Coordinates of C-alpha atoms in Angstrom, one line a residue:
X1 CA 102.9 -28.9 -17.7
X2 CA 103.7 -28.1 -21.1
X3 CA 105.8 -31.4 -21.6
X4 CA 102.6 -33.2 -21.0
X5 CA 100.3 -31.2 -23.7
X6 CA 103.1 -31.8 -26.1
X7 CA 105.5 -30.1 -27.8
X8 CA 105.4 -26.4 -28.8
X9 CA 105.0 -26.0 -32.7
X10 CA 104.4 -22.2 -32.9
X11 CA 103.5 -19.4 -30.9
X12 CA 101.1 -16.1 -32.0
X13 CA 100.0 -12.9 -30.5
X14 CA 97.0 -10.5 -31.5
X15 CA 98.8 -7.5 -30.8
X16 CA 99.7 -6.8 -27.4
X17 CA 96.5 -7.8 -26.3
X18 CA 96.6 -11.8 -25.9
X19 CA 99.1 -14.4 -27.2
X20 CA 98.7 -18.1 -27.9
X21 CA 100.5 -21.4 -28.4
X22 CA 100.2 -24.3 -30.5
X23 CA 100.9 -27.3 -29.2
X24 CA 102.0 -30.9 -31.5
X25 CA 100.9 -34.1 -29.4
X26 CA 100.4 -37.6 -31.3
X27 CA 100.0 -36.2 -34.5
X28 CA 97.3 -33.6 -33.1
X29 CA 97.8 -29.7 -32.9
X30 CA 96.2 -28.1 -30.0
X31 CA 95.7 -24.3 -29.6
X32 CA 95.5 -22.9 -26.0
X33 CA 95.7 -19.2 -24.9
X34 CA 98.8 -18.3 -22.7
X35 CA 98.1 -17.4 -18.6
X36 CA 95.4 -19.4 -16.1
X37 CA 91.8 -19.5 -17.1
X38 CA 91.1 -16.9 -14.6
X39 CA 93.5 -15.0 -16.3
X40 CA 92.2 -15.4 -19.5
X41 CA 88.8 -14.7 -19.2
X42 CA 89.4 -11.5 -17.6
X43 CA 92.0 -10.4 -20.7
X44 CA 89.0 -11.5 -22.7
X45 CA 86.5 -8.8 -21.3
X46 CA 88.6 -6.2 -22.0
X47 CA 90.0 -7.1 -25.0
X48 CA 86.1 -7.0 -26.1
X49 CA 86.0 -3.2 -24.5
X50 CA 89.0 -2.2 -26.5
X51 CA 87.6 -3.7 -29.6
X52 CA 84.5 -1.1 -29.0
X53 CA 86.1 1.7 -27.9
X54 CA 89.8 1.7 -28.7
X55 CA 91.7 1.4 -32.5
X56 CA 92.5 -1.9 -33.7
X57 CA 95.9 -2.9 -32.3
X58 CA 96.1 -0.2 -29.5
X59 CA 98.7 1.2 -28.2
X60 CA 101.1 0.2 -31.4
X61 CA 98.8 2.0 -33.7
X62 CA 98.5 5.3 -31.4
X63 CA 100.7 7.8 -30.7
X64 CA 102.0 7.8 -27.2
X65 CA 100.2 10.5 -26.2
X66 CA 96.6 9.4 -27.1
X67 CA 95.4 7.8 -23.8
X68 CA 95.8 10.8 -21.6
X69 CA 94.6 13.2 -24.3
X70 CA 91.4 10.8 -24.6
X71 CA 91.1 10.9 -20.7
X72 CA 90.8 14.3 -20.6
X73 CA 88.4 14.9 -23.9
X74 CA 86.4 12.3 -22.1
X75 CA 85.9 14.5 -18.9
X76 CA 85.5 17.9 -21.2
X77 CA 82.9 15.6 -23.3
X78 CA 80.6 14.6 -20.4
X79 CA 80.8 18.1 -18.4
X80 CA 79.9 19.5 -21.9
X81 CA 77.0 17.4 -22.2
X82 CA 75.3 18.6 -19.0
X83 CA 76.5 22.1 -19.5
X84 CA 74.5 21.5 -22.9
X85 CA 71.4 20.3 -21.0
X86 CA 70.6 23.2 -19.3
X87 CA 71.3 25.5 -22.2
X88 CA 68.7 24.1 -24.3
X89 CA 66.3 23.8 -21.6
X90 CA 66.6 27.2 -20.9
X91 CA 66.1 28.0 -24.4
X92 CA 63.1 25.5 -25.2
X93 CA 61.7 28.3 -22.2
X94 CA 62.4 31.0 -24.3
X95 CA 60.7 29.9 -27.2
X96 CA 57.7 29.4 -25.3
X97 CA 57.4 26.0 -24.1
X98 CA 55.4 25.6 -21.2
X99 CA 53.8 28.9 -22.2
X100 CA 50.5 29.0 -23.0
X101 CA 50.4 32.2 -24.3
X102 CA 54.0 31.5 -26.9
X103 CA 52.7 30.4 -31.0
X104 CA 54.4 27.7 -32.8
X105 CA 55.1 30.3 -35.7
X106 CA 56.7 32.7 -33.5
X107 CA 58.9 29.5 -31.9
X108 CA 59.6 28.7 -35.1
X109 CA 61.1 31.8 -36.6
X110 CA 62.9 31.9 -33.9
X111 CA 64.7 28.8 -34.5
X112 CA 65.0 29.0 -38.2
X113 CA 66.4 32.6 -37.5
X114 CA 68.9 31.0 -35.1
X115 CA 70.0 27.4 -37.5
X116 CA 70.1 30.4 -40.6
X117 CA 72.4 32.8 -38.9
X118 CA 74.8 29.7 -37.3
X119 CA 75.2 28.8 -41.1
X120 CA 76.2 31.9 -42.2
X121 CA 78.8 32.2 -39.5
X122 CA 80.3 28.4 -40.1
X123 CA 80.1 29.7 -43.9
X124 CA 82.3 32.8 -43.0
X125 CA 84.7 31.3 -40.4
X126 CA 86.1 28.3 -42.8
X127 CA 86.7 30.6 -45.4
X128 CA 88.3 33.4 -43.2
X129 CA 90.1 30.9 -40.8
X130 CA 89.9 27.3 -42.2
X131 CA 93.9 27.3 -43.1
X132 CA 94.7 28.2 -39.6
X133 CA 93.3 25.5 -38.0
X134 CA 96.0 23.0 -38.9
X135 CA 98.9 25.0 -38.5
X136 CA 97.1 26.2 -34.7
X137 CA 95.3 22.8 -33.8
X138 CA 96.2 23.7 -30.0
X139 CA 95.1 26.8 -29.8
X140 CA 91.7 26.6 -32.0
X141 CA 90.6 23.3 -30.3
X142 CA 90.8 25.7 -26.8
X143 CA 89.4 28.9 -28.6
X144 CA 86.3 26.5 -29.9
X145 CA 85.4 25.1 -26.6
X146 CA 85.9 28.5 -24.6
X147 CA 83.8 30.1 -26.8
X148 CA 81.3 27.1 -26.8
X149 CA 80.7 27.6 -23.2
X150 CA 80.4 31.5 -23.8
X151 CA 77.5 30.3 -26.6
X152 CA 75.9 28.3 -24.0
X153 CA 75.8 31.2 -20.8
X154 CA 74.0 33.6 -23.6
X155 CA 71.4 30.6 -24.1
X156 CA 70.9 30.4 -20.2
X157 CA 70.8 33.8 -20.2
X158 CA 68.3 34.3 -23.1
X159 CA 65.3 33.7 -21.3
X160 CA 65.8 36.6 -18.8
X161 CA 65.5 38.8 -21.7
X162 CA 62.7 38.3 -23.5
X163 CA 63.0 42.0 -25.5
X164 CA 66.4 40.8 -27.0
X165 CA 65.7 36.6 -26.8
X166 CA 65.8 36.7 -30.6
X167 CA 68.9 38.7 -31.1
X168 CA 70.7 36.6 -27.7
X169 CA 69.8 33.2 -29.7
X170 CA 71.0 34.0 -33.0
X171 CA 74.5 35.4 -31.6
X172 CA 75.2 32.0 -29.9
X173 CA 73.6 30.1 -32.9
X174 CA 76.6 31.7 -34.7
X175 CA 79.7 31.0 -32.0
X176 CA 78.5 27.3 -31.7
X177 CA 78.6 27.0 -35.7
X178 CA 82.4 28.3 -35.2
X179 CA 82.8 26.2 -32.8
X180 CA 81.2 23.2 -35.0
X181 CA 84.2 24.0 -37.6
X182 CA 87.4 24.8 -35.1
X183 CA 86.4 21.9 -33.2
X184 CA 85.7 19.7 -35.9
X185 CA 88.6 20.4 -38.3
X186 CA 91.2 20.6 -35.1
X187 CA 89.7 17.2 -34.2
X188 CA 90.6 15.7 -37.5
X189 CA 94.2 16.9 -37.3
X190 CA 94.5 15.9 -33.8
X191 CA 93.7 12.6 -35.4
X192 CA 96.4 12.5 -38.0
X193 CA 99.1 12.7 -35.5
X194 CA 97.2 10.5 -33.7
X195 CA 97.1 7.7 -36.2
X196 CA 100.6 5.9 -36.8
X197 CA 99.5 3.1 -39.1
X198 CA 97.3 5.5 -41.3
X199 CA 94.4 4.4 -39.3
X200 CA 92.5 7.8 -39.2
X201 CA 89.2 6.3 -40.3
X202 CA 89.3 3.6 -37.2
X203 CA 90.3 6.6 -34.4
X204 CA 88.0 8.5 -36.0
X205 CA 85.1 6.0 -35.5
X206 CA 86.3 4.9 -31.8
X207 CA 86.6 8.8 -30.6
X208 CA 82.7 8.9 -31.9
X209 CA 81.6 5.6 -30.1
X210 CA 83.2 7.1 -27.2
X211 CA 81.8 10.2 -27.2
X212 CA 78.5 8.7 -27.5
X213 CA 79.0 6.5 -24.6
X214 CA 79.8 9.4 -22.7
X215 CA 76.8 11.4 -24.0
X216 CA 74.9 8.5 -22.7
X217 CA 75.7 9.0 -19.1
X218 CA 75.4 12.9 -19.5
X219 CA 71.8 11.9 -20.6
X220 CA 71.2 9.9 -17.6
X221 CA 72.8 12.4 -15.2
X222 CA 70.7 15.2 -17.0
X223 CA 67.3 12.8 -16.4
X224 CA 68.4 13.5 -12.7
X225 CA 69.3 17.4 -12.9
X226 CA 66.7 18.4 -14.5
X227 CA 63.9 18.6 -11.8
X228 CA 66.5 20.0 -9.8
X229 CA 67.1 23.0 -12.1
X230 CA 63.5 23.6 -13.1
X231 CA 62.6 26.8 -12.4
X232 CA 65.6 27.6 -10.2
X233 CA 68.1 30.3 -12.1
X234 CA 70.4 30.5 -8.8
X235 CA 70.8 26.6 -9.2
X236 CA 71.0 26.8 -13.2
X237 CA 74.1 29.0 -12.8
X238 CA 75.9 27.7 -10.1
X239 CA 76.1 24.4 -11.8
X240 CA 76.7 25.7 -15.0
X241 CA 79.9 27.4 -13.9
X242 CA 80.5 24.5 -11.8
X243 CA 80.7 22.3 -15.0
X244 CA 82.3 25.0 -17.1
X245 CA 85.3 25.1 -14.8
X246 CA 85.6 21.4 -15.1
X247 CA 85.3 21.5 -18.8
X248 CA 88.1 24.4 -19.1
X249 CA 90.2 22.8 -17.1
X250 CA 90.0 19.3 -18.8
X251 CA 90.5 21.0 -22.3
X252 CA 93.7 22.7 -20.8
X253 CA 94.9 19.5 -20.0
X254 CA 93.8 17.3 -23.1
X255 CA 95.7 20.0 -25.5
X256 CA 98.7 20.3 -23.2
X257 CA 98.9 16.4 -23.2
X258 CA 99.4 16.8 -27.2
X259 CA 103.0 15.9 -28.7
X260 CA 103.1 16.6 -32.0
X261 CA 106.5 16.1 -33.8
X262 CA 106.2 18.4 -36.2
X263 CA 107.0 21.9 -36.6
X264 CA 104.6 24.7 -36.4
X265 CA 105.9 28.1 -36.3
X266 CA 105.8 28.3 -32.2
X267 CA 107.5 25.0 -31.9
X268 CA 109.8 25.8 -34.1
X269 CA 110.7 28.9 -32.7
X270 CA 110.8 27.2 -29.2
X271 CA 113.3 25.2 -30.8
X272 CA 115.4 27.5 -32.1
X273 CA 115.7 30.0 -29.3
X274 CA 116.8 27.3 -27.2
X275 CA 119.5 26.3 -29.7
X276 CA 120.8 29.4 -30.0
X277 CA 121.0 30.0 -26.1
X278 CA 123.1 26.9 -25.5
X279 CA 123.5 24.4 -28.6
X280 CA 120.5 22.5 -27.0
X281 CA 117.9 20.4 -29.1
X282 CA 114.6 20.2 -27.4
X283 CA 112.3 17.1 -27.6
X284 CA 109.0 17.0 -28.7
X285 CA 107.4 16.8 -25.7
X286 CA 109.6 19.5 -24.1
X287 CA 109.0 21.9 -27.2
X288 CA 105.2 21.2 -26.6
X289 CA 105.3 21.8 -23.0
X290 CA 106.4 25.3 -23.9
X291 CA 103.8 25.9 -26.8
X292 CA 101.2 28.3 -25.9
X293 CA 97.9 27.7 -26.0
X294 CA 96.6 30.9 -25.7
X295 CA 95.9 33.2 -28.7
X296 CA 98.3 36.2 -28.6
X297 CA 96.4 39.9 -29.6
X298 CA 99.2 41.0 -30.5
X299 CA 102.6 40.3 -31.8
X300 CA 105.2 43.0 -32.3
X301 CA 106.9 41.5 -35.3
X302 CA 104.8 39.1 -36.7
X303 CA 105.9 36.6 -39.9
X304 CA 104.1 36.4 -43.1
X305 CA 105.2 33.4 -45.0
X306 CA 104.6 32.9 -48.6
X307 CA 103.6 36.8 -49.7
X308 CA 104.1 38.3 -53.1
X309 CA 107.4 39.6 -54.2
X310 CA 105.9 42.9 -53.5
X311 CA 105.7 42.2 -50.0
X312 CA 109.5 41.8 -50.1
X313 CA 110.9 43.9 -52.9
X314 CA 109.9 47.1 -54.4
X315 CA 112.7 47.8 -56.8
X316 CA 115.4 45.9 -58.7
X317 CA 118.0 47.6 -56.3
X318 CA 116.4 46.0 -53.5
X319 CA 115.6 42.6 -55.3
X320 CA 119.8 42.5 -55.5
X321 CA 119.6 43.0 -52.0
X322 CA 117.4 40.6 -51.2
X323 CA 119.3 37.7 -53.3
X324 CA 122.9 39.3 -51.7
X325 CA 124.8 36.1 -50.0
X326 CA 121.5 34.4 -51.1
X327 CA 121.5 31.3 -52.8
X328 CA 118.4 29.6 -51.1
X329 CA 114.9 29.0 -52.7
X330 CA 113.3 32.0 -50.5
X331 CA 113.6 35.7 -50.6
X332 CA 113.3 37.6 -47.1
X333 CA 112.2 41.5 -46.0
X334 CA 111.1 43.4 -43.9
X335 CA 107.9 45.5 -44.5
X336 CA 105.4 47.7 -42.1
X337 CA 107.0 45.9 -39.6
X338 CA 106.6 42.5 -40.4
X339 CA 109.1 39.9 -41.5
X340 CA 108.1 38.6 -45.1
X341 CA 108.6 35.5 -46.8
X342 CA 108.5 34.8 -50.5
X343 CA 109.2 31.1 -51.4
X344 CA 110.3 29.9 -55.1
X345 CA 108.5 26.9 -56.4
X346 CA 111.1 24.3 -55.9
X347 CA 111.3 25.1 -52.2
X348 CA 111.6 21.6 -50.3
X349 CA 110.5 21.1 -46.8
X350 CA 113.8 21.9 -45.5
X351 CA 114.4 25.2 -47.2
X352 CA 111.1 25.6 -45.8
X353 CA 112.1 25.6 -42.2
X354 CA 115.5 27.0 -42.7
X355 CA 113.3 30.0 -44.1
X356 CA 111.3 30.2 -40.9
X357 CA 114.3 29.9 -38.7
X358 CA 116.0 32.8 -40.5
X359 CA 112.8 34.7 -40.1
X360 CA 112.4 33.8 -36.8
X361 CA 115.7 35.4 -36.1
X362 CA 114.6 38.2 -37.8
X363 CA 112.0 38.8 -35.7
X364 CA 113.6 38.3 -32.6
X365 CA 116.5 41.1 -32.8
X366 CA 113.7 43.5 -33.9
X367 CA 111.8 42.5 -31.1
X368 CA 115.0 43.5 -28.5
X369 CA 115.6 46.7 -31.0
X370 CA 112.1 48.0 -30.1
X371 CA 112.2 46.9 -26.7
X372 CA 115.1 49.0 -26.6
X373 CA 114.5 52.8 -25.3
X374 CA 114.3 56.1 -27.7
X375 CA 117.4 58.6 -27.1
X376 CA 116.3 61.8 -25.2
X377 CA 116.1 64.1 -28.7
X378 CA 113.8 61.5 -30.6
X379 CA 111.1 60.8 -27.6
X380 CA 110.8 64.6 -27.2
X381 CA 109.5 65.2 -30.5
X382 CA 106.1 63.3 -29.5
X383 CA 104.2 65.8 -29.1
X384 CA 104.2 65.9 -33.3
X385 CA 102.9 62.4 -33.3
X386 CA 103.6 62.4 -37.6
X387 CA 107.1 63.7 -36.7
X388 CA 107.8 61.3 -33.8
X389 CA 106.5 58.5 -35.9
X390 CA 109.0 59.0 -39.3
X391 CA 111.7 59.6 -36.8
X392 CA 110.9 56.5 -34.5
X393 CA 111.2 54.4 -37.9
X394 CA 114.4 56.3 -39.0
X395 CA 115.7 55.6 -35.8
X396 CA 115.2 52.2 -35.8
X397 CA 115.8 51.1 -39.6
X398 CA 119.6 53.6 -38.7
X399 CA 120.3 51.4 -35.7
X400 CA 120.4 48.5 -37.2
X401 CA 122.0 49.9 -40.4
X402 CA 119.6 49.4 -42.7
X403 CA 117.5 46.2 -42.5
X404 CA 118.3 44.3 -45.4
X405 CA 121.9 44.0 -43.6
X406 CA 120.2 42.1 -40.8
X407 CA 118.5 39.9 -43.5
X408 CA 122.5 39.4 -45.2
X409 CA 123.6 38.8 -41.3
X410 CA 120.6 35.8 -41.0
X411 CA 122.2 33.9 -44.5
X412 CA 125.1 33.9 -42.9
X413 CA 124.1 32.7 -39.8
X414 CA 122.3 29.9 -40.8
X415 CA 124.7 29.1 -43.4
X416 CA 126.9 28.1 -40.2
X417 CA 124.5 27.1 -38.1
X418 CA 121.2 25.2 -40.3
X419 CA 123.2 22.1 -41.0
X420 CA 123.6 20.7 -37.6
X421 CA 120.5 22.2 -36.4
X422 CA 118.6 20.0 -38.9
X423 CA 120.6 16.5 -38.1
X424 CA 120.4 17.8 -34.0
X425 CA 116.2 17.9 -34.4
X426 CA 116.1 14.6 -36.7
X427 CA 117.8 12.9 -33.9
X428 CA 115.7 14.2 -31.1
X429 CA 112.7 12.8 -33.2
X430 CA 111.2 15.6 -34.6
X431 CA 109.5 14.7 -37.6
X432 CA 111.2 16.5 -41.3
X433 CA 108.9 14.9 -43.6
X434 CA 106.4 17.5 -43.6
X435 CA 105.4 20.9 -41.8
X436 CA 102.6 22.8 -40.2
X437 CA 103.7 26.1 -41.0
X438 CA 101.5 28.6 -42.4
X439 CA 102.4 28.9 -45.7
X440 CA 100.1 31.1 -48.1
X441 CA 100.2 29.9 -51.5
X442 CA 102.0 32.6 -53.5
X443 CA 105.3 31.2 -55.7
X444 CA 107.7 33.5 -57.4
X445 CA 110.6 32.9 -59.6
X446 CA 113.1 35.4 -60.1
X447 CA 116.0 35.9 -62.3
X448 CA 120.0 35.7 -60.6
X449 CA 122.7 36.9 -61.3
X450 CA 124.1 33.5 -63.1
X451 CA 121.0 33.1 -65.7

């Protein structure tokens, strides 16, 4: 068949999406498009779907992981959307609609009281929280929509109590403006590790035309619900927590679908414990599987990267400590039971992650030293709880003789152990370039012993 339209010149592909072939007959080039015409015109209408709804040159220009995680943000989008629909009918009810006896002024105050207190709170959160977000994508992008749902049962709820409608509104006026920020700026850096051609703009603009398109079917199935629900509180609720279960569960899944190959300090940690256990490297998406996406309330020895020397040292005796067997860019300590990083300014990336290992390490053995049981003599003295609380911290500081040695005993370790760590993650495709660790932006230089 091909002999016949001539010979074949050159061949092209847009994509993965079609492919074509030029053909040289008589001094004429002909184009025709590869497979039966049948064939062709059905590539051709969805090749026009994924022009409108997925990135230009999907799945080449999207990380492996985007198709399930959009699956799932689809569902949690369009169980969201009627979940929405009764909220703000039953809050249109409590501002009077359909009451004759209700004033437009006292409406709305009502609504100005609620837009003015939700901007406040979005003001407050960003500036207490907005660093988090990237380093806790995961776990803020679940927080946000759990407490989204939470916003919406106190607007369905409103209505029932009139005495406190104001004060009910203006509470979840203020968790959906936290969630408008954790689920907005998670969404954006979902969308960088989404984007492998520096496409953000382009996934950014599909994930909105899909949203919308998904919206748009909410807003026809609402157009059906709503008679239904009128009026009926028993039937209000049921299907409320009927399409809050759906949209928990499909936000579990859409976050748990995310591999990201870059450290955070949970991934990180994942990846080191496992090391450590048996010389293994994790993958991403094994290291991700074991992520938590759950805030914990919490944790017995938390980090603190990138304090003030103060944080670490006190006194020049203890600054010699701290740069004992030390020749890295980072000091380490450990204060009011925290491990505490300070970082010099010429800190690379991967002094930055050694530092986290080591103060992962750090955290760990005091996390098995206080897991560990008082002797008989010290857990007798509680009923001075002063007393018992000096001698607890004696105790503990004395059984690990004295805890800058555990700091000394971590530069030694990963003196041994950092170098083929590093090449081991490289090669299981962890990404070095760059970090998501929490790092607060205090620098310190300090004097050595050689200058």
């Amino acid at each position: 068949m091909e002999g016949d339209r001539g010979v074949v010149l050159a061949t092209e592909r847009y994509g993965s999406a079609e492919s074509w072939k030029y053909f040289g007959k008589d001094g004429v080039m002909e184009r025709r498009r590869d497979g039966g015409e049948s064939e062709s015109r059905g590539k051709s209408i969805v090749g026009v779907f994924k022009s409108v709804f997925l990135p230009q040159g999907y799945p080449e220009s999207v990380s492996s992981d985007y198709l399930q995680y959009q699956f799932w943000d689809t569902m949690q989008a369009f169980s969201s959307s009627l979940s929405g629909t009764l909220a703000t009918q039953a809050s249109l009810k409590g501002v009077g609609v359909g009451n004759q006896e209700a004033t437009v002024a006292a409406a709305t105050i009502t609504w100005l009281l609620r837009d003015g207190t939700g901007m406040l709170g979005r003001i407050l959160f960003a500036w207490r929280k907005g660093s988090k977000l990237d380093s806790e994508a995961k776990k803020w992008r679940l927080f946000a929509d759990v407490l989204n749902d939470f916003a919406m049962f106190l607007e369905i709820l409103a209505p029932y109590f009139p005495a406190f409608f104001t004060l009910i509104v203006c509470t979840a006026g203020i968790f959906k403006s936290i969630v408008g920020v954790a689920g907005g700026a998670t969404r954006a850096a979902l969308t960088v590790h989404q984007a492998r051609r520096d496409n953000m703009a382009d996934i950014s603009a599909k994930d909105g035309s899909q949203e919308t398109l998904v919206n748009l079917a909410g807003l026809l199935v609402s157009l059906v619900l709503i008679p239904l629900v009128t009026d009926n509180p028993i039937l209000t609720l049921s299907l409320f927590f009927l399409f809050t279960t759906l949209h928990l569960f499909a936000n579990y899944k859409a976050v748990r679908s995310v591999v990201m190959e870059t450290f955070n300090e949970a991934r990180l940690s994942i990846v080191l414990q496992q090391y450590l256990t048996d010389s293994r490297i994790l993958s991403p998406a094994e290291a991700n599987q074991r992520e938590p996406v759950f805030f914990e309330f919490r944790k017995q020895v938390p980090i603190k990267l990138g304090v003030r020397l103060q944080e670490v040292v006190q006194s020049p005796d203890e600054l010699s400590l701290a740069l004992k067997n030390n020749n890295m860019p980072f000091l380490l300590g450990l204060r009011n039971g925290c491990v505490c990083v300070c970082l010099g300014p010429e800190a690379s990336v991967h002094d930055e992650i050694r530092a986290l290992c080591q103060a992962v390490w750090l955290s760990s053995m005091l996390r098995e030293q206080q897991s560990k049981p008082l002797p008989p003599f010290i857990s007798l003295l509680n009923v001075n709880t002063g007393a018992f609380s000096h001698l607890h911290n004696a105790y503990f500081l004395f059984s690990f003789k004295g805890h800058w040695d555990m700091v000394h005993e971590s530069h030694k370790l990963m003196d041994k152990i950092f170098s083929p760590f590093l090449k081991g993650v490289e090669a299981a495709g962890w990404d070095l370039k760059r970090t998501l660790l929490d790092w607060d932006e205090w620098r310190v230089g300090w004097k050595t012993k050689s200058n």
